[in-house]
């Protein structure tokens, strides 16, 4: 099983009444392009944010993340299967996925997860992150934005269009969110893993994120690029039930949430 980096946000254990809470609803679309610039079909996504919790609904999966409790989960509606646990457990299982250097470990869904511990990040070895403001401005989703370039060790890593007209700070503490993203990025593999690790641990990036909301982001990597653009963002009463999953869903190991591993 290969989990996309886009599946960054999730948890499935949150209980409680379905009381509406102040929050945000963000509709967005993502497009992946290969190294030759050939784009894949656009993929819609809907994000709901409230009280440090984030639910991201995509065509193939639903993820919910609790940045207050440090919880994470992933639901595949088509199979009615899910995985849930702490962010550390998620990263540990993700890092234990099959690779040329890591034979798969069978994990039982009905017992405590025993995956590899999350890998340690040596911040001294991370690339240097620099954020540069450009003169370019653009109206996106009805808001004025300013374009910024984020460089990793002198190479373009991200293009970000930021609006200062809105931010989610009251519902999603930037420091807690950055800490969650930093933990999640430790489970990444590939050439861009260190860039993401450096980005989410960067004090400069944290201050940048506090200043507004990114309405468009293009991330560049060795295999091409990935763009994420907000189409609409609005205040909304987000019920607690949005952060719960159907009780009929079946819990499975992370390696099997999208289907049984090859050979089983």
Short mmCIF file of N, CA and C in Angstrom, two decimals, residues 30-41 219-227:
data_model
loop_
_atom_site.label_atom_id
_atom_site.label_comp_id
_atom_site.label_asym_id
_atom_site.label_seq_id
_atom_site.Cartn_x
_atom_site.Cartn_y
_atom_site.Cartn_z
N UNK A 30 -6.96 19.85 -6.13
CA UNK A 30 -5.53 19.59 -6.28
C UNK A 30 -5.26 18.96 -7.64
N UNK A 31 -4.07 19.25 -8.16
CA UNK A 31 -3.64 18.71 -9.45
C UNK A 31 -2.18 18.29 -9.34
N UNK A 32 -1.89 17.06 -9.71
CA UNK A 32 -0.51 16.57 -9.73
C UNK A 32 -0.02 16.57 -11.17
N UNK A 33 1.21 17.02 -11.37
CA UNK A 33 1.82 17.03 -12.70
C UNK A 33 3.14 16.27 -12.67
N UNK A 34 3.46 15.57 -13.75
CA UNK A 34 4.72 14.84 -13.78
C UNK A 34 5.87 15.75 -14.19
N UNK A 35 7.06 15.19 -14.31
CA UNK A 35 8.25 15.99 -14.60
C UNK A 35 8.18 16.67 -15.97
N UNK A 36 7.34 16.15 -16.87
CA UNK A 36 7.18 16.75 -18.20
C UNK A 36 6.06 17.79 -18.23
N UNK A 37 5.42 18.01 -17.08
CA UNK A 37 4.36 19.00 -17.00
C UNK A 37 2.99 18.49 -17.37
N UNK A 38 2.86 17.19 -17.57
CA UNK A 38 1.56 16.60 -17.90
C UNK A 38 0.75 16.45 -16.62
N UNK A 39 -0.41 17.08 -16.59
CA UNK A 39 -1.23 17.10 -15.37
C UNK A 39 -2.23 15.96 -15.34
N UNK A 40 -2.45 15.43 -14.16
CA UNK A 40 -3.49 14.43 -13.95
C UNK A 40 -4.82 15.14 -13.76
N UNK A 41 -5.94 14.44 -13.83
CA UNK A 41 -7.24 15.09 -13.61
C UNK A 41 -7.30 15.77 -12.24
N UNK A 219 3.79 22.88 -4.96
CA UNK A 219 4.98 22.24 -4.40
C UNK A 219 5.75 21.56 -5.52
N UNK A 220 7.04 21.86 -5.62
CA UNK A 220 7.89 21.29 -6.66
C UNK A 220 8.74 20.17 -6.08
N UNK A 221 8.84 19.07 -6.83
CA UNK A 221 9.67 17.95 -6.39
C UNK A 221 10.27 17.27 -7.61
N UNK A 222 11.11 16.29 -7.38
CA UNK A 222 11.88 15.68 -8.46
C UNK A 222 10.99 15.02 -9.52
N UNK A 223 9.80 14.57 -9.12
CA UNK A 223 8.91 13.88 -10.05
C UNK A 223 7.92 14.80 -10.74
N UNK A 224 7.95 16.10 -10.41
CA UNK A 224 7.02 17.04 -11.01
C UNK A 224 6.56 18.10 -10.03
N UNK A 225 5.25 18.26 -9.90
CA UNK A 225 4.72 19.27 -8.98
C UNK A 225 3.32 18.87 -8.53
N UNK A 226 2.87 19.52 -7.47
CA UNK A 226 1.53 19.30 -6.95
C UNK A 226 0.95 20.65 -6.56
N UNK A 227 -0.21 20.99 -7.11
CA UNK A 227 -0.85 22.26 -6.78
C UNK A 227 -2.12 22.04 -5.98
#
